[in-house]
Structure formats: C-alpha cells, structure tokens
CSV table of C-alpha atoms in Angstrom, one decimal:
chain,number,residue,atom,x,y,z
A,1,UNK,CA,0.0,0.0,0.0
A,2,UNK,CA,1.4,3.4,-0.8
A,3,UNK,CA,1.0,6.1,1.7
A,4,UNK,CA,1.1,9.8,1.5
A,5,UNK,CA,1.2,12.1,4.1
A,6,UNK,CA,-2.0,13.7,5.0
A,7,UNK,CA,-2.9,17.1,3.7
A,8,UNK,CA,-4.2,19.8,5.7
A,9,UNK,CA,-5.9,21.9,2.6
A,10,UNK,CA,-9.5,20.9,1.3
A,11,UNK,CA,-9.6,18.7,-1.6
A,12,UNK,CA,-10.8,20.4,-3.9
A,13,UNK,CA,-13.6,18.6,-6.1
A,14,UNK,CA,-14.9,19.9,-9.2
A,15,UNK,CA,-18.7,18.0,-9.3
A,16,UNK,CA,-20.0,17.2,-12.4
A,17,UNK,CA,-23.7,17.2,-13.5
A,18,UNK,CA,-25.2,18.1,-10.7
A,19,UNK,CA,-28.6,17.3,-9.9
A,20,UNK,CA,-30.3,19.0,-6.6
A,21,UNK,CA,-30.6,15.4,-5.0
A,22,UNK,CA,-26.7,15.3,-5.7
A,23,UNK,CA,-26.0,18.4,-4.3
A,24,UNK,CA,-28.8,18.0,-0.8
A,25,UNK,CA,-26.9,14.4,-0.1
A,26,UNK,CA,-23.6,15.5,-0.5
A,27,UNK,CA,-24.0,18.8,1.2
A,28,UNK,CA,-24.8,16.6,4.2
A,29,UNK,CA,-21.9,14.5,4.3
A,30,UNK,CA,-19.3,16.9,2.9
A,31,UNK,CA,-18.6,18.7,6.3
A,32,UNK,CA,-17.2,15.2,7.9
A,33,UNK,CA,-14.5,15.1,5.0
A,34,UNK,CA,-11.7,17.3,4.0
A,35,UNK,CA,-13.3,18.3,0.8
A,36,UNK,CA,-14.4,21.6,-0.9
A,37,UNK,CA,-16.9,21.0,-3.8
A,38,UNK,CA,-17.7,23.6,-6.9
A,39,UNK,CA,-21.0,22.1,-8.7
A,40,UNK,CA,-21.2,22.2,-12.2
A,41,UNK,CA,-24.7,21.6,-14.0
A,42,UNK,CA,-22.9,20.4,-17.1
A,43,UNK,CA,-22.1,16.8,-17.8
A,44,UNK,CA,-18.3,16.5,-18.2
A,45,UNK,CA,-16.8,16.3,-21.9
A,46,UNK,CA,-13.8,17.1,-23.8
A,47,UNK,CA,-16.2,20.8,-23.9
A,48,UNK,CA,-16.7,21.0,-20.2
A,49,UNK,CA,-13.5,19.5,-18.9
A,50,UNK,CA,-11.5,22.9,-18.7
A,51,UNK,CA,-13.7,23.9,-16.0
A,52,UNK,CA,-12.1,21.4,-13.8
A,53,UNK,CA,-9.1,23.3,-14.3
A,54,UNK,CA,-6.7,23.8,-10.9
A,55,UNK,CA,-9.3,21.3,-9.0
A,56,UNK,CA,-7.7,18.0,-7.3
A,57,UNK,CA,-10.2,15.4,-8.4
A,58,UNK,CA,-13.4,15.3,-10.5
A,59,UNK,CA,-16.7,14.2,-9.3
A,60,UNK,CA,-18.9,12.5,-12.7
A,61,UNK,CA,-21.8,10.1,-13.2
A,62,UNK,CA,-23.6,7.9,-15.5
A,63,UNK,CA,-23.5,10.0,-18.6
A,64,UNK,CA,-20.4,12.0,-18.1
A,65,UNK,CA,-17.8,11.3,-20.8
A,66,UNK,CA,-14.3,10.1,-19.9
A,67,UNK,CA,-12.5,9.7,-23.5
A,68,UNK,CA,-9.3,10.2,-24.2
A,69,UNK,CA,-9.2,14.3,-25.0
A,70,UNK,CA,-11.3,14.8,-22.1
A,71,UNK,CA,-8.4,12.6,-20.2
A,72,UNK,CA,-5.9,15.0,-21.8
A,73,UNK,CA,-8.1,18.5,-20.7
A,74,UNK,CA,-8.3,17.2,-17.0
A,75,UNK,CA,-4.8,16.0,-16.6
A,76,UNK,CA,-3.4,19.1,-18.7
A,77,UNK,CA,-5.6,20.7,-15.8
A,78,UNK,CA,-4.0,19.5,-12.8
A,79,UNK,CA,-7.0,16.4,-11.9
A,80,UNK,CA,-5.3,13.3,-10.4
A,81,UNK,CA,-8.5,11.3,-9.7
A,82,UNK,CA,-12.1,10.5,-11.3
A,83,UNK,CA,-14.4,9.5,-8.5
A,84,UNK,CA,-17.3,8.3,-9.8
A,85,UNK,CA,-20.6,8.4,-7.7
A,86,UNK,CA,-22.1,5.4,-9.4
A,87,UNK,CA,-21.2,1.4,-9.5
A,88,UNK,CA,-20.9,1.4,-13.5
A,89,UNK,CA,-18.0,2.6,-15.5
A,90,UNK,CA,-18.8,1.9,-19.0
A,91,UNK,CA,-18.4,5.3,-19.9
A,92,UNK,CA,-15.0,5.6,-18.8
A,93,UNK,CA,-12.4,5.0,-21.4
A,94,UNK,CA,-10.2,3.0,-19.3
A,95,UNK,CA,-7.1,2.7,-21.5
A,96,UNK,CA,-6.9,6.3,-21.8
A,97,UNK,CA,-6.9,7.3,-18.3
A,98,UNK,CA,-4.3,4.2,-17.2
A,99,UNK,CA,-1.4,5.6,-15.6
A,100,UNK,CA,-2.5,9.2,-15.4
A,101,UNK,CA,-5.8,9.1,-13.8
A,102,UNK,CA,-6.8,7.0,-10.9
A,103,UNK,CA,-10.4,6.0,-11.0
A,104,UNK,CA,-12.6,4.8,-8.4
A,105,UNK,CA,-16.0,4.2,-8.2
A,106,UNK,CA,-19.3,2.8,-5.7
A,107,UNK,CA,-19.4,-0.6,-5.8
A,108,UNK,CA,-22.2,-1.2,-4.0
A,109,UNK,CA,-24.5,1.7,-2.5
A,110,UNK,CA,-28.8,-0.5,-2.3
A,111,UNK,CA,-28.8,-3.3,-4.2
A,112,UNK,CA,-32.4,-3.5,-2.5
A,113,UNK,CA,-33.5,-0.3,-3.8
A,114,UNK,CA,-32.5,-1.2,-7.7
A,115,UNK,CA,-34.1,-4.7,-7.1
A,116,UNK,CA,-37.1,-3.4,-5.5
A,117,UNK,CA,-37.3,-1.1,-8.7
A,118,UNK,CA,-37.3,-3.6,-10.9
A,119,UNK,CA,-40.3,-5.4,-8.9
A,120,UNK,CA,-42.1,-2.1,-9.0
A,121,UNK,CA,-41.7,-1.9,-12.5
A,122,UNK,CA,-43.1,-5.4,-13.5
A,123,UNK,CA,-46.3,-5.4,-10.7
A,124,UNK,CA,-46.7,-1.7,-12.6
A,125,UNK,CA,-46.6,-3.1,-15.9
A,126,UNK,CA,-48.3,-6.2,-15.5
A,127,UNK,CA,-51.6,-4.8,-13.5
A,128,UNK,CA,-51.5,-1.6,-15.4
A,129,UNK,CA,-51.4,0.7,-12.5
A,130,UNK,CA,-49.8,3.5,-14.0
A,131,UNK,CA,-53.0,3.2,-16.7
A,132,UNK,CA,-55.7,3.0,-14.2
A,133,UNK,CA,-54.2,5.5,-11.7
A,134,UNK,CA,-54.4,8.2,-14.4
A,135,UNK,CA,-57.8,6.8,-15.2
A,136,UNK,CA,-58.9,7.4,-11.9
A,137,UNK,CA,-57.2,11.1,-11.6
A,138,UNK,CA,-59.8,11.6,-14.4
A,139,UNK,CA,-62.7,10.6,-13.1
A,140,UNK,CA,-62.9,6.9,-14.8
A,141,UNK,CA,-63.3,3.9,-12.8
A,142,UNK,CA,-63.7,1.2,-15.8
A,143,UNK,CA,-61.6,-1.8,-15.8
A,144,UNK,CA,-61.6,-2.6,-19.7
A,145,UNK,CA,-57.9,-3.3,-20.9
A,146,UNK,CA,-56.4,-3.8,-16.9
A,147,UNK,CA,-56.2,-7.5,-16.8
A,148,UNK,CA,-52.7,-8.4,-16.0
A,149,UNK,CA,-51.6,-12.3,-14.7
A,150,UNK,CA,-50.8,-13.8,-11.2
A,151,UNK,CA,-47.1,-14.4,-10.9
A,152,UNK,CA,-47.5,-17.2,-8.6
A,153,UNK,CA,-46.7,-20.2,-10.3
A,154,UNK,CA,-45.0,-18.6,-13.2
A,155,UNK,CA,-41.6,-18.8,-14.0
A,156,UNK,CA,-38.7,-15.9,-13.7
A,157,UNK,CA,-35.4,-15.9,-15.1
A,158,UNK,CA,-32.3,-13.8,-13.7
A,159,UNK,CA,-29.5,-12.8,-15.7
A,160,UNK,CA,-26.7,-11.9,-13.4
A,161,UNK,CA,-26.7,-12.9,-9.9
A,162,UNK,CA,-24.6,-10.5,-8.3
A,163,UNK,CA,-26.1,-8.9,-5.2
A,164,UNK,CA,-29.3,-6.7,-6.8
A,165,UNK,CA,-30.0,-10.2,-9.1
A,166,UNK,CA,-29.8,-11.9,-5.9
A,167,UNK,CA,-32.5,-10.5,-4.1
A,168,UNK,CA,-34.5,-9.9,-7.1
A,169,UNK,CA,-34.4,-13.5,-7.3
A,170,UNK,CA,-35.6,-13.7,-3.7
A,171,UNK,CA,-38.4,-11.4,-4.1
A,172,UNK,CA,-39.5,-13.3,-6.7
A,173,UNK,CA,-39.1,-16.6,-4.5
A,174,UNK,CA,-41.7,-14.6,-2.4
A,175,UNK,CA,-44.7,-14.2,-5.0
A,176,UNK,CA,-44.3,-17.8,-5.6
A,177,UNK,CA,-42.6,-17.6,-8.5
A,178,UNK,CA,-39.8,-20.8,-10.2
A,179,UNK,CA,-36.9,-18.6,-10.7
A,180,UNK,CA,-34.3,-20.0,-13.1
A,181,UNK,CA,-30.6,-17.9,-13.4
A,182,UNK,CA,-27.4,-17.8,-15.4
A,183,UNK,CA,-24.8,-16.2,-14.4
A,184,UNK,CA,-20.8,-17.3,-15.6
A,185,UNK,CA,-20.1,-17.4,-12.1
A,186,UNK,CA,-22.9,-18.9,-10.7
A,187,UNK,CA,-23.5,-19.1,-6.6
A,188,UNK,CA,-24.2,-22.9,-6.1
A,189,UNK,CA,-24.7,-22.5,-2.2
A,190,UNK,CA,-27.3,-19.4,-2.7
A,191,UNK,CA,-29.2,-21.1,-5.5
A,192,UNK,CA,-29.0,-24.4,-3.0
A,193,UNK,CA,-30.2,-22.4,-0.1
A,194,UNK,CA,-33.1,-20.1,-1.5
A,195,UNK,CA,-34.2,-22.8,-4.3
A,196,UNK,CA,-32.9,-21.1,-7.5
A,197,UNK,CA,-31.8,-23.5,-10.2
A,198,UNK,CA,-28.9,-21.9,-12.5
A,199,UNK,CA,-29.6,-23.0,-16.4
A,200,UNK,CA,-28.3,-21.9,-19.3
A,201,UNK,CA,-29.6,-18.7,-21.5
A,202,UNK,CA,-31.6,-20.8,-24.1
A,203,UNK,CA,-33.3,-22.6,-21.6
A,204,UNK,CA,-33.7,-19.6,-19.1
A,205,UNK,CA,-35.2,-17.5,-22.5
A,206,UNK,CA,-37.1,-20.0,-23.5
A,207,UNK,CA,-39.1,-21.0,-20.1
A,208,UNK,CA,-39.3,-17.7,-18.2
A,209,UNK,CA,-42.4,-15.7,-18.1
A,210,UNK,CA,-40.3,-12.8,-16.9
A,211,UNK,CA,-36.8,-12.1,-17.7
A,212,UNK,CA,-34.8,-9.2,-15.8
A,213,UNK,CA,-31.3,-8.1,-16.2
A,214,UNK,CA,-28.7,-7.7,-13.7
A,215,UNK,CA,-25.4,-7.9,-15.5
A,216,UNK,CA,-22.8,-5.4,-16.2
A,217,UNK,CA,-21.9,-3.9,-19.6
A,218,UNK,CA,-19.5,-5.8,-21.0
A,219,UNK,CA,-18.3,-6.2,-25.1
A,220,UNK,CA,-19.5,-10.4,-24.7
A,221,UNK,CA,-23.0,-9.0,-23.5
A,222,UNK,CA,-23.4,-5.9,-25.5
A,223,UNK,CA,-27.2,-6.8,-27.3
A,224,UNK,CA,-27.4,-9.9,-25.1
A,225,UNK,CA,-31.3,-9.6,-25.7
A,226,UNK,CA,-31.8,-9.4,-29.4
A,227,UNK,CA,-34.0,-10.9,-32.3
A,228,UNK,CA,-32.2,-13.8,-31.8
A,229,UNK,CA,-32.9,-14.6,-28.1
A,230,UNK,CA,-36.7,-12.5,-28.3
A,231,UNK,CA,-37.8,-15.2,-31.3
A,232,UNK,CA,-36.7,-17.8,-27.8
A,233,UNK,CA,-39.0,-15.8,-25.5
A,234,UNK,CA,-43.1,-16.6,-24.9
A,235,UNK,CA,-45.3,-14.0,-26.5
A,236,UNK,CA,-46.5,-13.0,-23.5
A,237,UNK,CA,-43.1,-13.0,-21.3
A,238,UNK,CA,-41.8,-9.2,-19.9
A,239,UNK,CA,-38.7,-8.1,-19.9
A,240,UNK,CA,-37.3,-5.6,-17.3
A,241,UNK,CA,-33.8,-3.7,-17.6
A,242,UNK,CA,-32.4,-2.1,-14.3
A,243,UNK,CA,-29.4,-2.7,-15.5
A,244,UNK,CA,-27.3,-1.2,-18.6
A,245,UNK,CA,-29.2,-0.2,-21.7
A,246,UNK,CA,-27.0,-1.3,-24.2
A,247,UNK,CA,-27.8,-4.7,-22.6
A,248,UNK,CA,-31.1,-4.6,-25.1
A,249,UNK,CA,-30.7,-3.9,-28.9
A,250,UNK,CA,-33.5,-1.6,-28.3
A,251,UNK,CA,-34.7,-1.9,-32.6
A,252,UNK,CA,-35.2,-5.9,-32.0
A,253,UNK,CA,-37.5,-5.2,-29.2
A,254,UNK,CA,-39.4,-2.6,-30.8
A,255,UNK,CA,-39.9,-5.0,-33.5
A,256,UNK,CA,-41.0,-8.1,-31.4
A,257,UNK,CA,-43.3,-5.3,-29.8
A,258,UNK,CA,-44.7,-4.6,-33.0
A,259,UNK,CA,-45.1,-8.0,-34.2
A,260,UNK,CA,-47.3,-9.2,-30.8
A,261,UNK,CA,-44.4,-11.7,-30.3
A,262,UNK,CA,-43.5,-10.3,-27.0
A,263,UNK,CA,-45.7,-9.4,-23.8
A,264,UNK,CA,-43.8,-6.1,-22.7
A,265,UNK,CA,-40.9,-4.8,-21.5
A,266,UNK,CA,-40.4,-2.6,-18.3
A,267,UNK,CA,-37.2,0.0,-18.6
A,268,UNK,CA,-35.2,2.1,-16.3
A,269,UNK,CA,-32.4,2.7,-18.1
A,270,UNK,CA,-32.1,2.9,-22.8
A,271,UNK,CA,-29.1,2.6,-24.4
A,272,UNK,CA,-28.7,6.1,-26.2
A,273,UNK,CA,-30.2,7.6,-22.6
A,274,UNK,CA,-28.0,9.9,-22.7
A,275,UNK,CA,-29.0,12.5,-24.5
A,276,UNK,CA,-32.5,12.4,-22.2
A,277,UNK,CA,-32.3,11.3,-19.3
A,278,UNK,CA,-32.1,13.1,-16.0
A,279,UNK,CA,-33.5,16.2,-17.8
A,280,UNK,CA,-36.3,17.9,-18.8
A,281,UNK,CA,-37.4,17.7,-22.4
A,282,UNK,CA,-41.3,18.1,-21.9
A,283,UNK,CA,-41.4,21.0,-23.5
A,284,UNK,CA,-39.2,19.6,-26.8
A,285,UNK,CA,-39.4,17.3,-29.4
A,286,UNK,CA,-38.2,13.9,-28.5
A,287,UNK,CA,-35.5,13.7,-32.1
A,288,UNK,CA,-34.2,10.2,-30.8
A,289,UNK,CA,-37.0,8.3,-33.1
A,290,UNK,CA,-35.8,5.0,-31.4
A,291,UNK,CA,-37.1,6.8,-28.3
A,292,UNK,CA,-40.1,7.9,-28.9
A,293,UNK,CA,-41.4,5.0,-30.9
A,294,UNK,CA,-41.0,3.2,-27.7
A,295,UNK,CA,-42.4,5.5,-25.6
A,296,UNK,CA,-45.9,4.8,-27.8
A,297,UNK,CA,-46.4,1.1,-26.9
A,298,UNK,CA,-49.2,0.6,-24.2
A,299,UNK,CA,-47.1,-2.3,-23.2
A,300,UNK,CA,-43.7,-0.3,-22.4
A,301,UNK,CA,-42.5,1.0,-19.8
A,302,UNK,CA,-39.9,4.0,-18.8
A,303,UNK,CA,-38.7,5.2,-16.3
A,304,UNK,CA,-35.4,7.5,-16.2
A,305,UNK,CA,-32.8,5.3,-14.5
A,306,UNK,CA,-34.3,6.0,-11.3
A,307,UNK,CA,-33.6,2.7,-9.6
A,308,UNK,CA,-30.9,4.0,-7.3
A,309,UNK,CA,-33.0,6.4,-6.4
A,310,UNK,CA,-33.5,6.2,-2.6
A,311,UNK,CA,-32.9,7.5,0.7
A,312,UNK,CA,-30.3,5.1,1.6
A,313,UNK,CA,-28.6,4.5,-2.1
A,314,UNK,CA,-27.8,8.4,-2.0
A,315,UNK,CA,-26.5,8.2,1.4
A,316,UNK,CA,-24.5,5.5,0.3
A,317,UNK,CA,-23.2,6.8,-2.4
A,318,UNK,CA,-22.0,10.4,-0.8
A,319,UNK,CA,-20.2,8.7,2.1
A,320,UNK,CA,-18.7,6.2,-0.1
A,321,UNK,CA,-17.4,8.7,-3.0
A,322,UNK,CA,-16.3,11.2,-0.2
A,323,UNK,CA,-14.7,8.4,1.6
A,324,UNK,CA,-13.0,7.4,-1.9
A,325,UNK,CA,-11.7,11.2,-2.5
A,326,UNK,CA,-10.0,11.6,1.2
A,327,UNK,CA,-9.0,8.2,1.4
A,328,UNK,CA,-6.4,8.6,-1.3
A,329,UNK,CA,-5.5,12.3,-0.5
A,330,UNK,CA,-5.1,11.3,2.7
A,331,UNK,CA,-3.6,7.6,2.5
A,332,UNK,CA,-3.5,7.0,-0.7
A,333,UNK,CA,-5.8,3.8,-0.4
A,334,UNK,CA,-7.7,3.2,-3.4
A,335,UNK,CA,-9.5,0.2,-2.8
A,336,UNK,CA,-12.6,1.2,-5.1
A,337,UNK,CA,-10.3,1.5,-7.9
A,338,UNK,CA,-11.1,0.5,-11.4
A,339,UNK,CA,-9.0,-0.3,-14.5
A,340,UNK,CA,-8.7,-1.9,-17.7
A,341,UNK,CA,-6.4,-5.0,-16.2
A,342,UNK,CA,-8.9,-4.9,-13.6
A,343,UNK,CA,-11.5,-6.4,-16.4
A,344,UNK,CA,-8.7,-8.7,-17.8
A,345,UNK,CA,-8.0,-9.8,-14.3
A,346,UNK,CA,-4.5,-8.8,-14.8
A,347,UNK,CA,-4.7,-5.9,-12.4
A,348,UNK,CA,-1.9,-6.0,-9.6
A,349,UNK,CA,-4.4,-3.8,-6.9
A,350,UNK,CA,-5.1,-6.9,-4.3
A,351,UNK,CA,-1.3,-7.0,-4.0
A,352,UNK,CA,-0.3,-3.5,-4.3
A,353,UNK,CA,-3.0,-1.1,-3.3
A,354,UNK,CA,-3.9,0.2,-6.5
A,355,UNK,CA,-3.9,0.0,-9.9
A,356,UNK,CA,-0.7,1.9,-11.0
C-alpha cells in the first residue's frame, strides 16, 4: 500500500452534472471530510473539462464522458483522480486514463433499492397501474384493458446474480414464482439455499415468463437480448432492464413489440439515454426516433434510470465517494479502484493497493 502524508488543505472537487438530490446528499456528508466542492450543471466532456481546471479530483456520473481528449483536458488541468458516484464505468475510457488518472467508483450503495425497482416496474406493468391510476385522476373507474396475470406459479429468469440479481431472485421466490438464473459465475450454495436452479440462456429465455437483467456492460453481452434470443422468448413473457441499456438492442424489441411476439418490457435505463435522461425535455421534441417510438407502446414502460433512487442508495453513495476522495489524499488507499487489467483480471491492486 502506498502512503502519503495527509494534507491539511481541502480537496478540492470539481462536481460534475449536478442534480439537486446530488447536491442535498452531499451537502450533508461533505462537512465530515476534508473536501471543498464547486457544482457544475454540465455533464463532463472534452467541452466541459476545462472547468475542472486547478481542482484535485473530479466528481462524474452515469453519462459523463471520460474519452481520451477529455483525459488529456483534466490531466493538462491538474486532476489526479475521477471518483465516480455510481457502480458502472462503462463510460470511462479506461485505456486512456491508465497511468494518469486513478479512477474509483461505488461498488455497492442498495442493491435492494435497484431490485425493488425492478419489482415495482413489472407489478406496474403487469396490472396496469400506471393506466388505471391516471384513469382514476380523471374521473374513470372502468376496468376494460387492466387484466394483468398472477405471478405465482409462473416462472422468472435472472441474468446476473450478483447482489441486486440476488435479491431480485428472492423477491421473486416470495410471489411464488420458479426462478431460473445464469450467471458465468454462478452461486451454487445461494441457488441451493433459497431454491434457485442456474440453467443456461436458451433454456432460461425460453421457459421464463419474466426475464430481468442484472449484468454489467460488457463487449461479450453488449445486445445480449436481441432478435435472436426474443424469437426464444413466450409471446407473453416481460422483460425488465435495471441494468445497462445497451444490454437490449433496443430496434429488435421494438420490433417483437410490433409483431405481438412479446408481452412487454419494463425499462429504467435505454441505451442512447444519454442524451434524455435526468433532464427535462417536456417541452421539446423527442428527435431520438428509437425513443419515442418506444415510448408509444401501451405495453412499455420508462422510467429514467431512477432505480438507485432512494434514501439510503444516495446516502451510500456520498459517504462512499467522499470516503473514496480523502482516502487517497489522505492515504492513498484506493481500494474502489477501477482499470482496464482490472477487467482482464491482470490488475496487480489486491497486491499492491492500486492499480498503477
């Protein structure tokens, strides 16, 4: 482990788009760490990046961009380290930050809140609440088009049983439901304990009345659901995403959607979602036609990748990312570091402390 000696100046964080639960969370926490944050609205890019100028780290999210000449812009500017406040790093190029940038992330803030998203999302779907609550608001109490199925007895299939597929999984357990998984590193002594049987994908696809995602992005996944493995599916099977848009080839499912050969599909997250999501376009034309064809299906679903959206996920994930920031200004530990040999499993951090 390498150590520094602890500063007694702030660290100072430039914090990139901000959003006002961002900055009411980490307001909150900030005080207990040796940090000093400047919040910047706009997402971070090889346009915004200069703003981070003279700043120790960067704070960035989802849909921030970390390419190579944004790389360039924030080490040119004096940035050491990229903490991201969020468990993905698919937009990070990793290559292009290794050995000038230290990146570290939250591995783990509620699983329970993304997997009780994704169980919100299909009881939503499936009894048509969102259609009969608005029905209601207006005044009509009629029942015509409402009738959804029981999901005891019916079959569920996980893909990726890390801790949010996990206790999906479990949930599902509790309605009753078979639930079948895959996973390439599959739990034997969880599935043995809470009565999960691990199978393969054509098997899991082809059996499951529900199908939800809980894998990382990854270049073996990218499209894992596509026309391929939707021809597999029942007509009437749902698929929820919670997990990484790109996960679904988005103009496959539109067309099983079109074609009645699949039942619906319940989304928090779209894998071009970053041009629209976490703002407001209500008052624009949606241009992504991908988008908005989706958005007309009475069987679809969106929501805005609002999964991690709770109390105790955004606690989570200020503690953690401050924790991250002082921890290696202070120490220099960096044990939520991520990297490219980190994915190959070449990565020397279990022995050394970090990455480079």
């Amino acid at each position: 482990m390498n150590t520094v000696m602890k500063r007694e100046s702030p660290v100072r964080v430039a914090f990139f788009d901000t959003k006002p639960y961002d900055r009411e969370y980490f307001d909150v926490y900030k005080s207990s760490f040796n940090v000093e944050i400047k919040y910047f609205p706009s997402k971070l890019s090889a346009d915004t990046a200069s703003l981070a100028q003279g700043y120790d780290a960067v704070c960035a999210f989802v849909n921030d961009e970390l390419d190579a000449p944004t790389a360039d812009i924030l080490v040119e500017g004096g940035v050491r380290l990229v903490a991201l406040r969020c468990a993905g790093y698919n937009n990070v190029d990793l290559k292009a930050v290794w050995g000038r940038l230290h990146v570290v992330r939250v591995p783990a803030y509620s699983p329970h809140a993304v997997a009780e998203h994704a169980i919100a999302l299909l009881l939503t779907l499936n009894r048509k609440i969102h259609k009969s609550y608005i029905r209601t608001r207006e005044g009509n109490f009629t029942l015509a088009g409402l009738v959804g199925f029981d999901l005891f007895g019916k079959t569920a299939g996980i893909i990726g049983t890390g801790q949010i597929g996990r206790i999906t999984a479990e949930i599902l357990k509790g309605f009753g439901m078979k639930v079948l998984a895959t996973d390439p590193f599959p739990n034997e002594g969880w599935a043995a304990e809470k009565g999960v049987q691990y199978t393969s994908m054509d098997v899991l696809f082809r059996q499951s009345d529900v199908i939800s995602l809980h894998c990382p992005l990854t270049p073996e996944n990218h499209h894992l659901v596509n026309s391929e493995s939707l021809a597999k599916m029942k007509k009437n099977a749902i698929i929820i995403n919670t997990g990484r848009g790109a996960l679904i080839d988005t103009k496959a499912l539109i067309h099983a959607l079109k074609t009645h050969s699949l039942g619906g599909a319940a989304l928090d997250v779209y894998e071009e979602e970053d041009e629209y999501f976490f703002e407001d376009h209500s008052a624009s034309v949606i241009k992504d036609d991908v988008l908005a064809r989706l958005l007309t299906f009475p069987n679809v679903l969106i929501t805005g990748h609002q999964a991690f959206l709770t109390h105790e996920a955004l606690t989570a994930i200020a503690t953690t990312t401050l924790g991250n920031i002082q921890n290696y200004f202070d120490t220099g530990d960096l044990s939520n570091e991520i990297c490219y040999r980190c994915t190959q499993k070449t990565c020397s951090r279990k022995e050394t402390g970090r990455c480079f």
